[in-house]
XYZ file of C-alpha atoms in Angstrom:
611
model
C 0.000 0.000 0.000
C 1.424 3.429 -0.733
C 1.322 6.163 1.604
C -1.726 8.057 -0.264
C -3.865 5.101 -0.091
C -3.050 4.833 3.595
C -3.810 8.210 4.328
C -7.113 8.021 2.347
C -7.856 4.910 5.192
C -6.521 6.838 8.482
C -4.502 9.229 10.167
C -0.620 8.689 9.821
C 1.822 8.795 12.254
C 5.468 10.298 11.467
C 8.433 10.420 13.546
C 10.281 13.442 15.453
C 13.345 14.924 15.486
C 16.596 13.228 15.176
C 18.907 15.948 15.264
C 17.079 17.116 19.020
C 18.189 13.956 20.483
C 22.127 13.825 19.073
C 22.374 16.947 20.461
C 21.087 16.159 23.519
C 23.539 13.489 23.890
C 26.464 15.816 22.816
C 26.535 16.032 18.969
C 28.520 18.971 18.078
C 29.360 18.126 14.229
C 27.140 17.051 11.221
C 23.917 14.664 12.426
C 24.049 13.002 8.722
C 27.038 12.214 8.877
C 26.292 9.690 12.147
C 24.815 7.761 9.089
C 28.565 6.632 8.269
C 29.903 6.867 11.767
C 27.574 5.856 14.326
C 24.857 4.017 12.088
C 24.186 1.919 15.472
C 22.821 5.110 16.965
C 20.233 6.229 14.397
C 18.976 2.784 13.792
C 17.952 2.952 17.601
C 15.920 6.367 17.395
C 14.100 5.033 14.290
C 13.314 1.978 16.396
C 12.328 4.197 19.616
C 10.213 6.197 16.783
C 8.264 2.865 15.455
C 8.283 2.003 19.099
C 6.649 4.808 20.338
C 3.829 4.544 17.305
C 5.121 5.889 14.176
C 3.387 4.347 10.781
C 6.360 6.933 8.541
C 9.866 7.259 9.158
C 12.284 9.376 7.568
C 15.714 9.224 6.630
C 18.344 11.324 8.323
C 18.805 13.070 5.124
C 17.742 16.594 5.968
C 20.684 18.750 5.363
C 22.916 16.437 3.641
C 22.808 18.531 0.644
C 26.317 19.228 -1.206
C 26.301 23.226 0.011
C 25.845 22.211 3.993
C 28.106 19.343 3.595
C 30.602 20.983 2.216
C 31.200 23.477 5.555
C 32.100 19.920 7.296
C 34.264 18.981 4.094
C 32.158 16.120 3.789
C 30.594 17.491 -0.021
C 32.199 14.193 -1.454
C 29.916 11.909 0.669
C 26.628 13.418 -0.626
C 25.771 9.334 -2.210
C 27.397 7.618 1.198
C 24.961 9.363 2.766
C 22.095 9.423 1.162
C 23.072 5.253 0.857
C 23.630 4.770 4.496
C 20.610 6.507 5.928
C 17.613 4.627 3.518
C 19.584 1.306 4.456
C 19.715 2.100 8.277
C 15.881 2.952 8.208
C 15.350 -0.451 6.264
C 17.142 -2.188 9.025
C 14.796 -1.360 11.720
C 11.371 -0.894 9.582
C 8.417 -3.225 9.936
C 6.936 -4.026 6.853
C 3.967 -1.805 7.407
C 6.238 1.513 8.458
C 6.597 3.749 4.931
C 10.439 5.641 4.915
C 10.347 8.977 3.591
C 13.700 9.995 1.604
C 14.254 13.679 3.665
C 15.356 16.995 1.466
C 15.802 19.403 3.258
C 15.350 23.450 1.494
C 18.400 25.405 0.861
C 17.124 29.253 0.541
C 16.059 30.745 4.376
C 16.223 34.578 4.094
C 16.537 35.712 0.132
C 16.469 33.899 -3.179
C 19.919 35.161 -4.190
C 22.221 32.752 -2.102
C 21.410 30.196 -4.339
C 20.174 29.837 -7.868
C 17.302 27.285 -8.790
C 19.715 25.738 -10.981
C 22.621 25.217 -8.378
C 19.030 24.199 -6.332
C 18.014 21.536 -8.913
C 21.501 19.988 -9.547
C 22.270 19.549 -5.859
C 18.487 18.153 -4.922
C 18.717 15.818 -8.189
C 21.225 13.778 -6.970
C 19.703 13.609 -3.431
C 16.446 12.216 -5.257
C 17.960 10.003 -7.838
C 20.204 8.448 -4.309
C 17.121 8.176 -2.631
C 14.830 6.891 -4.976
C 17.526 4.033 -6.535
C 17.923 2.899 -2.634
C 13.857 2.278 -2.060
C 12.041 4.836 -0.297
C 8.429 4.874 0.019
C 7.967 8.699 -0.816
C 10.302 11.662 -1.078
C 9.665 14.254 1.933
C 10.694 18.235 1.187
C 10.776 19.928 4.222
C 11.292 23.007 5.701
C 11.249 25.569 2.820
C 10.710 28.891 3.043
C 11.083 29.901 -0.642
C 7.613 28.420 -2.350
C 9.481 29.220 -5.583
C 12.190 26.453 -4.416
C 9.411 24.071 -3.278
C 7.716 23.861 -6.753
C 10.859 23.488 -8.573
C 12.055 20.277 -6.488
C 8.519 19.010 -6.808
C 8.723 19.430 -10.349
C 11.946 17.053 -10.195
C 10.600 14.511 -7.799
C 7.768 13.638 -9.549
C 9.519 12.451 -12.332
C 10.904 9.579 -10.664
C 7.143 8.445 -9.768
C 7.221 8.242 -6.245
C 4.386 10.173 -4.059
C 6.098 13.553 -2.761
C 4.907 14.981 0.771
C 5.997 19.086 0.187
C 6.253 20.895 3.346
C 6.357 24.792 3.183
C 7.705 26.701 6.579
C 6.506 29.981 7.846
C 6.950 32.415 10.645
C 3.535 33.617 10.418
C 0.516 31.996 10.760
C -1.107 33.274 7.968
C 1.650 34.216 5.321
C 4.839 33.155 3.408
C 7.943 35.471 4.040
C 7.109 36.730 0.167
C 3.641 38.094 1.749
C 1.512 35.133 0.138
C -0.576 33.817 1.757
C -0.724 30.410 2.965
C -3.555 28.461 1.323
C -2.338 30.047 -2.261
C 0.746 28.540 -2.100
C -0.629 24.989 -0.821
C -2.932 25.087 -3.468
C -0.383 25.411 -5.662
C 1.562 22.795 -4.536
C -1.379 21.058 -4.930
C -1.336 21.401 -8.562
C 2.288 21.053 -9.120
C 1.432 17.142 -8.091
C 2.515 16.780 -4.916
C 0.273 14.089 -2.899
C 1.111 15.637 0.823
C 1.206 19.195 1.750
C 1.497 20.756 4.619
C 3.797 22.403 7.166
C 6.793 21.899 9.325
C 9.038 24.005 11.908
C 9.083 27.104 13.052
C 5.708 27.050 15.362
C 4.067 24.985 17.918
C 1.394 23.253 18.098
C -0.567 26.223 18.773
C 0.163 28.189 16.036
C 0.126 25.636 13.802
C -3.071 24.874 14.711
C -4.316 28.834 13.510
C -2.499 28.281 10.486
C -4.656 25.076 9.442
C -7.641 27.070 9.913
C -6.850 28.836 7.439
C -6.602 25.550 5.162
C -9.506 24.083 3.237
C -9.603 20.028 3.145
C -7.692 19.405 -0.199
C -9.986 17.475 -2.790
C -6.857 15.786 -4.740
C -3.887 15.706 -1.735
C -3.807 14.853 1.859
C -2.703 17.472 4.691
C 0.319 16.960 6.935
C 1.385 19.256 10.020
C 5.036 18.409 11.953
C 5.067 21.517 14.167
C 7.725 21.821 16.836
C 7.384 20.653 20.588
C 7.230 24.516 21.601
C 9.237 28.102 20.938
C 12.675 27.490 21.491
C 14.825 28.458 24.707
C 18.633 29.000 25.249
C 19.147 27.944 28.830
C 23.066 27.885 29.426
C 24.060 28.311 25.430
C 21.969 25.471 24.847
C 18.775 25.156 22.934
C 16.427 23.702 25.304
C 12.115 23.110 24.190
C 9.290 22.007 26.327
C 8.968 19.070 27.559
C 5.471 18.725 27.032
C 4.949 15.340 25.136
C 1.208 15.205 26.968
C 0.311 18.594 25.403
C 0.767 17.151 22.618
C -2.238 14.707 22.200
C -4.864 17.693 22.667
C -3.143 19.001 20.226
C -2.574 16.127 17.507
C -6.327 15.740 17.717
C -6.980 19.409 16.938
C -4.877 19.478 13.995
C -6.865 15.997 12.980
C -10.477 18.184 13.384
C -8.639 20.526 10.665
C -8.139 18.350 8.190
C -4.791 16.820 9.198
C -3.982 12.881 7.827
C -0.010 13.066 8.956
C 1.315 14.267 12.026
C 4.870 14.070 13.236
C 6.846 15.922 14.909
C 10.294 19.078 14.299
C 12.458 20.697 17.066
C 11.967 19.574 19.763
C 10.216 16.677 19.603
C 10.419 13.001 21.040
C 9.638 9.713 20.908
C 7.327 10.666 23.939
C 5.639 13.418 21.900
C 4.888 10.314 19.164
C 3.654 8.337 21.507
C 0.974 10.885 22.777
C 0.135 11.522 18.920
C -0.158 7.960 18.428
C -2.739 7.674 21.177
C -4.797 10.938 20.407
C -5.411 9.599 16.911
C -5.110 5.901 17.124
C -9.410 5.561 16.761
C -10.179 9.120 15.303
C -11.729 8.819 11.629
C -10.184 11.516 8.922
C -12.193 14.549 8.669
C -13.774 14.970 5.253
C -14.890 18.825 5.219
C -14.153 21.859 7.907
C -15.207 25.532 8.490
C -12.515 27.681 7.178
C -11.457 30.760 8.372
C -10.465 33.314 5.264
C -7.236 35.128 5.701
C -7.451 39.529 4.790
C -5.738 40.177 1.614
C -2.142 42.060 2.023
C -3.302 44.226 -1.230
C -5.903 46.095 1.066
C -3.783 48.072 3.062
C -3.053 51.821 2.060
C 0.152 52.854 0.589
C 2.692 54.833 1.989
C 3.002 58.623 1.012
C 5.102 59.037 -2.534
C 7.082 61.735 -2.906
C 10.353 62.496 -5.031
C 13.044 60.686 -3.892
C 16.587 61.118 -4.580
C 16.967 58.860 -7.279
C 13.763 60.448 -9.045
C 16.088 64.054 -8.823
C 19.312 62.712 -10.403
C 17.056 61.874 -13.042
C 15.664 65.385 -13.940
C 18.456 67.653 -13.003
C 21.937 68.235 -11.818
C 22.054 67.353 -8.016
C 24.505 67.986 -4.876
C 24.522 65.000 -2.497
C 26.896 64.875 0.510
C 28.384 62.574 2.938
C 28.424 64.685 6.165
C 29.794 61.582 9.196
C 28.297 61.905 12.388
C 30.644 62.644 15.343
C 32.455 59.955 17.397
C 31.000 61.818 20.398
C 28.357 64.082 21.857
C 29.962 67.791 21.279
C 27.739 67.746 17.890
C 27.756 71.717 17.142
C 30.343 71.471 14.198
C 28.174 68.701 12.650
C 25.130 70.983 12.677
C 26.885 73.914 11.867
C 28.073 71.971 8.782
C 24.597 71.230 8.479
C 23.455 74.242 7.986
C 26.568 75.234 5.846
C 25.274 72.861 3.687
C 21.631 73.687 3.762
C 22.422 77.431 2.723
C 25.015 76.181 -0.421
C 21.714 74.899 -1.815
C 22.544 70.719 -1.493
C 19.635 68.599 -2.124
C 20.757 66.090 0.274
C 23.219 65.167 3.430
C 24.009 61.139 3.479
C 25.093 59.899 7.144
C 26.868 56.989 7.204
C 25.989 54.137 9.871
C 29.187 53.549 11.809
C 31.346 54.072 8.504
C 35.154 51.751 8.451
C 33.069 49.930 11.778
C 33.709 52.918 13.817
C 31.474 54.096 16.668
C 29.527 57.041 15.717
C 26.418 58.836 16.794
C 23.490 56.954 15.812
C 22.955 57.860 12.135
C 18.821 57.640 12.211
C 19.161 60.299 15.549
C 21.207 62.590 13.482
C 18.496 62.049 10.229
C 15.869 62.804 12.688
C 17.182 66.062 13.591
C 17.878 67.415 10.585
C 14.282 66.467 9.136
C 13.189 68.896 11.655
C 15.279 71.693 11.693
C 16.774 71.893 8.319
C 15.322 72.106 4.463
C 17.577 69.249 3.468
C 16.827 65.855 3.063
C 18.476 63.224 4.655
C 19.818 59.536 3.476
C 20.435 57.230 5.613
C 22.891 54.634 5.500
C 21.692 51.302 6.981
C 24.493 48.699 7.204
C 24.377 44.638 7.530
C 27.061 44.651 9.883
C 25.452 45.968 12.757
C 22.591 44.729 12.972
C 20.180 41.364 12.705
C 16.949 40.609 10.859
C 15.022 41.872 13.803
C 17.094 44.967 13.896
C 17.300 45.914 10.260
C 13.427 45.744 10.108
C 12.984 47.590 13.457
C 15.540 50.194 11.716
C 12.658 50.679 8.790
C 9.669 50.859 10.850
C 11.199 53.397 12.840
C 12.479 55.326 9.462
C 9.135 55.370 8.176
C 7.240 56.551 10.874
C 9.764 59.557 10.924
C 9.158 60.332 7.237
C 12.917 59.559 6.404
C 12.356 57.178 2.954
C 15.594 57.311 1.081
C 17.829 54.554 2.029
C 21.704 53.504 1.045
C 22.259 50.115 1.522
C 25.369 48.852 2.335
C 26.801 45.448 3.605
C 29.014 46.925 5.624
C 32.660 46.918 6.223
C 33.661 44.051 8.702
C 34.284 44.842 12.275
C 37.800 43.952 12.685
C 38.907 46.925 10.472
C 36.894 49.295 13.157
C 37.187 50.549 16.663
C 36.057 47.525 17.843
C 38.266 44.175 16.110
C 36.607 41.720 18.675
C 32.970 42.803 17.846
C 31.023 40.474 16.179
C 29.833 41.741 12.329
C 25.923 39.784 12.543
C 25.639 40.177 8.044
C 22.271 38.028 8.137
C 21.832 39.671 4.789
C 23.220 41.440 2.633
C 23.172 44.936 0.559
C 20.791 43.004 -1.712
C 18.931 40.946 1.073
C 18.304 44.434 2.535
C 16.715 45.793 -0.606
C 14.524 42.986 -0.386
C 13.290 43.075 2.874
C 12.861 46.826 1.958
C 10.669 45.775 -1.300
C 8.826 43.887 0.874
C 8.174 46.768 3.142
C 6.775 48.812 0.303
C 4.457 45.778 -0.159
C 3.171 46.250 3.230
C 5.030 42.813 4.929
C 7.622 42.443 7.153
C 10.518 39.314 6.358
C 8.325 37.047 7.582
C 5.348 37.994 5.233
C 2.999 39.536 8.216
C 1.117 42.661 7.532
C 3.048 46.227 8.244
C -1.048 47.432 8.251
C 0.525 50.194 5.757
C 2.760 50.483 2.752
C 6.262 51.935 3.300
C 7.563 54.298 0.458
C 11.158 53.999 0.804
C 13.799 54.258 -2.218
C 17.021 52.397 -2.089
C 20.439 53.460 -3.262
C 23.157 51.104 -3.557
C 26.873 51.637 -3.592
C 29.127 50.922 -6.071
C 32.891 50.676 -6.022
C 34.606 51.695 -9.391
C 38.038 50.991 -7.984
C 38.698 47.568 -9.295
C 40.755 45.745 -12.151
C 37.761 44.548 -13.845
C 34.996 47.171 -13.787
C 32.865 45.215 -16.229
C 32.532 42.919 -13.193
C 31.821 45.907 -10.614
C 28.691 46.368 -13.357
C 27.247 43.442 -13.427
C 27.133 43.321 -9.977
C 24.716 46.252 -10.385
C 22.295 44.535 -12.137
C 21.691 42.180 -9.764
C 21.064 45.213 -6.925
C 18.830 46.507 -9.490
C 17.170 43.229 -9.918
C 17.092 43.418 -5.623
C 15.375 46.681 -5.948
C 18.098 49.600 -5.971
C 16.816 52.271 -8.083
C 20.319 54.416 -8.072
C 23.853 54.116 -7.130
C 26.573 55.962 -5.051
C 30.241 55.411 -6.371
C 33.174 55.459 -4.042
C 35.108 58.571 -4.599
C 36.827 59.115 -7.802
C 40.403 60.599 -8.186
C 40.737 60.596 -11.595
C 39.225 62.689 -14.778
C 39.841 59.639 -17.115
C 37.967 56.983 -15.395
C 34.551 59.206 -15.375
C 34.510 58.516 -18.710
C 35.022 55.185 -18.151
C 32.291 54.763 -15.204
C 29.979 56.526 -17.919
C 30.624 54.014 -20.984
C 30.506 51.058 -18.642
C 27.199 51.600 -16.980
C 25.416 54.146 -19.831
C 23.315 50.581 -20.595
C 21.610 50.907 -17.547
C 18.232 52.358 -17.180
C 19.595 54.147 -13.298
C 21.441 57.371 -12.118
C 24.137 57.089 -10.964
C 26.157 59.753 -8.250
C 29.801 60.160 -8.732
C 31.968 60.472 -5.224
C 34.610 63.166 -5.418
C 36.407 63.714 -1.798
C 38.554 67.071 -1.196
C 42.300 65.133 0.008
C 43.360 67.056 3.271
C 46.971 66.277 3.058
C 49.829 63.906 1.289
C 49.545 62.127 4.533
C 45.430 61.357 3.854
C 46.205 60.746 0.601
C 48.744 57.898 0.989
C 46.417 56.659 3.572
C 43.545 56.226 1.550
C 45.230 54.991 -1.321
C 46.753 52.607 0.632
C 44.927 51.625 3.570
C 40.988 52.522 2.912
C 39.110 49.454 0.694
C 37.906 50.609 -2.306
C 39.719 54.102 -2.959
C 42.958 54.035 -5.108
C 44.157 57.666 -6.205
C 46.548 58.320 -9.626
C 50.135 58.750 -8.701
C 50.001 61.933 -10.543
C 47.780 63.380 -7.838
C 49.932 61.590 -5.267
C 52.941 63.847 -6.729
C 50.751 66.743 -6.999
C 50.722 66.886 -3.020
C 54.006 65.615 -2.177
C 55.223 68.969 -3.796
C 53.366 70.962 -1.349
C 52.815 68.916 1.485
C 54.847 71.827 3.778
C 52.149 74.276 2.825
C 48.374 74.005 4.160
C 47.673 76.714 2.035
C 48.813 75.236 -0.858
C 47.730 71.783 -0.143
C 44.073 73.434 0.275
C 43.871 75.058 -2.929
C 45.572 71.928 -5.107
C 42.752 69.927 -3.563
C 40.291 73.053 -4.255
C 41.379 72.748 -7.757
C 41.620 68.942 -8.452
C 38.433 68.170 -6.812
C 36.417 70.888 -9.096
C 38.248 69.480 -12.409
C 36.588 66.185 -11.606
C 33.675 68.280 -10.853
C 33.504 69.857 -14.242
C 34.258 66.239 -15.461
C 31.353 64.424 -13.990
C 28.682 66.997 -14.954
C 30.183 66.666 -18.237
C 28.667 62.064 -18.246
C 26.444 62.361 -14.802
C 23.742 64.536 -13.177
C 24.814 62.879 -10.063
C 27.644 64.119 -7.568
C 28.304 62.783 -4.692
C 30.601 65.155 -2.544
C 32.298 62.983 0.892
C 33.420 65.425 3.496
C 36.916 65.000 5.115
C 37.538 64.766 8.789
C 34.242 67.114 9.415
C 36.074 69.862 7.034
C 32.678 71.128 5.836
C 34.321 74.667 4.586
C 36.265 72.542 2.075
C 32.761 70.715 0.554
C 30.369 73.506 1.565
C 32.905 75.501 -1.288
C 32.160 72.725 -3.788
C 28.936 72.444 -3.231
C 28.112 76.056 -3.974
C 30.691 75.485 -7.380
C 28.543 72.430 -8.275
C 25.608 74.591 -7.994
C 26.811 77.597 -9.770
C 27.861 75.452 -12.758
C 24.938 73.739 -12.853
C 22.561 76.550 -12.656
C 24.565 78.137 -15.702
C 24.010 74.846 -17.425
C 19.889 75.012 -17.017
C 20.405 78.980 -17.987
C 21.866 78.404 -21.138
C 19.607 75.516 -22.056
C 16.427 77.561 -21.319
C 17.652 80.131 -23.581
């Protein structure tokens, strides 16, 4: 009998964790690869499983995908593995419990970190392995990317075995993507796979909600493995409830909404399997269910449009600066420089978040200030460094709600290079898992797909470093922010006339403005240093020699820079309508002067063509 036909019959039983109980007993490397070293020891928690009740097993497969192998150098033993785990499950089975063949999902928090065809090569081989050894059904589980779900299915299915596709969300109503649940089932549904459900992430409670959500499936069967409760970290270790007797109020709940498999994820136990196993050893499947419709994302009210940034560069010659917050609270010549700035006529002060990882004034405080005291617009850096997924996002909610909408996003320099070398750098995402999550935000969702109750309106810059050997690379690295959602770009600051032109013919494909950094050089002393010690600048040995000759005379040095910096001026409104001035060591005089040059050459400009 397959596992469908079962199902159609009665309620199924599944196992638990594995992986909870080798790490309970002191596991500290990969759990698949106990499949080659300690096959003893998995054999004996399938048997406790079957033991304690459980009609479907699976194979201690989950992550033993090439990618997570590999960071144990054990990507060579993807087959062993695979081999090893269906044969220990044989081993113990009886010849009514099914084996599922276990894939785990490789995408978590953005579809960039890997491709769906690095996705399908890597899962292929896991399903061919698993299917040539003799499982009963292929089991996907835990995926968080629907997109990645239907494209495995689409695999599985052509090696004819029934596929149970479990989806994993941190809301009980919506995907991280915003969709909501019982769309994507359904479309699992009609991908072909026999089983759908959910896995991970929730308890029983929540998982419970969720399945109210979920009609009774005319053509598939409904399958629910929630964890044994939230997680807790009690001593550095990851510690859940014991609550195995919770669990049979529970299993028959989920069974009154539809539910024909229950197991068990984190946290769970043979115990917990034995309570399921009780709770639904003489219920009957139910065949129809009240469901409980979930609001539509697309009814919420967007944000407030205005022009952004980007949406100026477009239309007209504009004067963006980079004005650093202090590295303590005596904040007067910031503000002053503020103002400096305001009166020059600059569309726009950026403020870097903690810029080279050192400690500054917080970068949103500063933003907030100047919204309300100044006529200039802020844009805020927001860096990957600093802060996690809950902090990035608590970041944007608190942007929004002070009006502040243009964003730079940046991954962020690591710590070690800062104030700070033993500071952890966090880098959940990236620059273009930021933009994402910020998409997302102008959807009205939050990372985990639940409702922001209002549209956010925020525009996202990206940076872009022109200072390497093969720029053509540097560009097409831009087209994948754009695909992330960047709508313009900042360059690092440029030293030399020549390679404007060169920025200009390499990007002049793509449909975005971009802002061209020029930075005043203080000294031959700054000048060495950031040619040699800051990532990303490199600056022409002929301006190197320009300041060597005067580097006895401030006055000098002053006006070389003066000069130099307004040549490159002249040269990027000459390709760009973008420039992006950076202001050295707080020396706001020095880009307070270009500013009002950018200005006056710009306002001749739209003079002579209105004439």
């Amino acid at each position: 009998m397959t596992i469908p036909k079962a199902m159609n019959e009665r309620i199924l039983v599944a196992d638990g964790a594995m992986g909870t109980i080798l790490y309970s007993e002191g596991l500290n490397t990969c759990p698949e690869h106990y499949n080659l070293t300690h096959p003893e020891k998995i054999a004996q928690i399938h048997h406790s499983y079957i033991q304690a009740g459980a009609d479907l097993i699976q194979t201690n497969t989950y992550g033993a995908n090439f990618e997570k192998l590999k960071l144990y150098g054990l990507e060579h033993r993807v087959k062993d593995i695979h081999k090893s785990a269906v044969h220990i499950a044989k081993s113990v089975a009886t010849p009514d419990t099914f084996i599922a063949g276990t894939i785990g999902g490789f995408r978590s928090t953005r579809k960039e970190s890997f491709s769906l065809e690095t996705i399908a090569y890597h899962t292929e081989l896991q399903i061919e392995t698993l299917a040539s050894s003799g499982v009963d059904a292929l089991l996907f589980e835990t995926y968080y990317d629907l997109e990645e779900l239907l494209h495995v299915i689409k695999i599985g299915k052509t090696y004819q075995l029934p596929i149970i596709a479990q989806l994993t969300a941190s809301t009980t109503k919506y995907l991280k993507d915003g969709q909501a649940i019982p769309e994507a089932i359904q479309q699992l549904i009609d991908i072909g796979a026999d089983v759908v459900g959910l896995n991970c992430h929730h308890g029983p409670h929540h998982m419970i909600q969720t399945f109210k959500h979920l009609d009774i499936p005319k053509h598939a069967y409904l399958s629910c493995y929630p964890n044994a409760s939230l997680l807790d970290i009690e001593d550095e270790v990851i510690k859940y409830s014991d609550n195995a007797v919770y669990f049979s109020n529970a299993a028959q709940s989920l069974v009154a909404e539809g539910v024909r498999l229950i197991g068990g994820c984190c946290g769970t136990t043979p115990e917990h399997i034995k309570k399921i196993s009780e709770a639904v050893s003489h219920l009957a499947p139910v065949t129809n269910k009240d469901v409980i419709p979930i609001e539509r994302h697309h009814n919420f009210r967007p944000g407030e449009r205005k022009k952004h940034i980007g949406d100026l560069v477009k239309e007209r010659p504009t004067v963006v600066v980079e004005l650093d917050t202090p590295k303590h609270l005596d904040t007067t010549a910031f503000f002053k420089g503020v103002k400096a700035l305001e009166e020059a006529g600059v569309d726009a002060v950026t403020l870097a978040d903690n810029s080279l990882a050192n400690v500054r004034i917080s970068n949103i405080a500063a933003a907030s200030i100047i919204k309300q005291r100044y006529n200039i617009r802020p844009l805020v850096h927001v860096t990957c460094r600093d802060h996690n997924l809950i902090g990035l996002q608590s970041h944007l909610l608190g942007l929004s709600l002070l009006g502040i909408d243009d964003i730079l996003a940046v991954t962020g320099d690591p710590s070690k290079i800062g104030d700070f070398p033993g500071a952890t750098s966090v880098f959940d995402v990236n620059s273009c898992g930021l933009s994402e999550i910020i998409q997302q935000f102008n959807q009205g969702i939050n990372a985990d797909g639940a409702t922001l109750k209002r549209k956010t309106s925020f525009s996202v810059a990206g940076a872009f470093n022109p200072h390497t050997k093969h720029l053509q690379r540097a560009v097409e690295r831009l087209t994948k922010k754009i695909e992330a959602g960047m709508s313009y770009f900042i360059t690092q600051p440029v030293f030399d006339r020549t390679q404007i032109k060169e920025i200009y013919e390499a990007t002049k494909h793509l449909d975005v403005p971009i802002i061209i950094g020029v930075m005043p050089i203080t000294s031959y002393n700054n000048a060495l240093f950031l040619h040699n010690e800051v990532p990303g600048i490199k600056i022409p040995e002929y301006i190197l020699k320009q300041f060597e000759a005067v580097q006895e005379d401030r006055a000098q040095t002053k006006a070389v820079s003066i000069k130099i910096s307004k040549q490159l001026i002249d040269e990027v409104y000459s390709y760009f309508n973008g420039l992006y001035l950076v202001t050295p060591f707080m020396k706001y005089e020095m880009t307070e002067e270009l500013a009002k040059y950018a200005k006056e050459i710009t306002n001749n400009q739209y003079t002579e063509e209105v004439i």
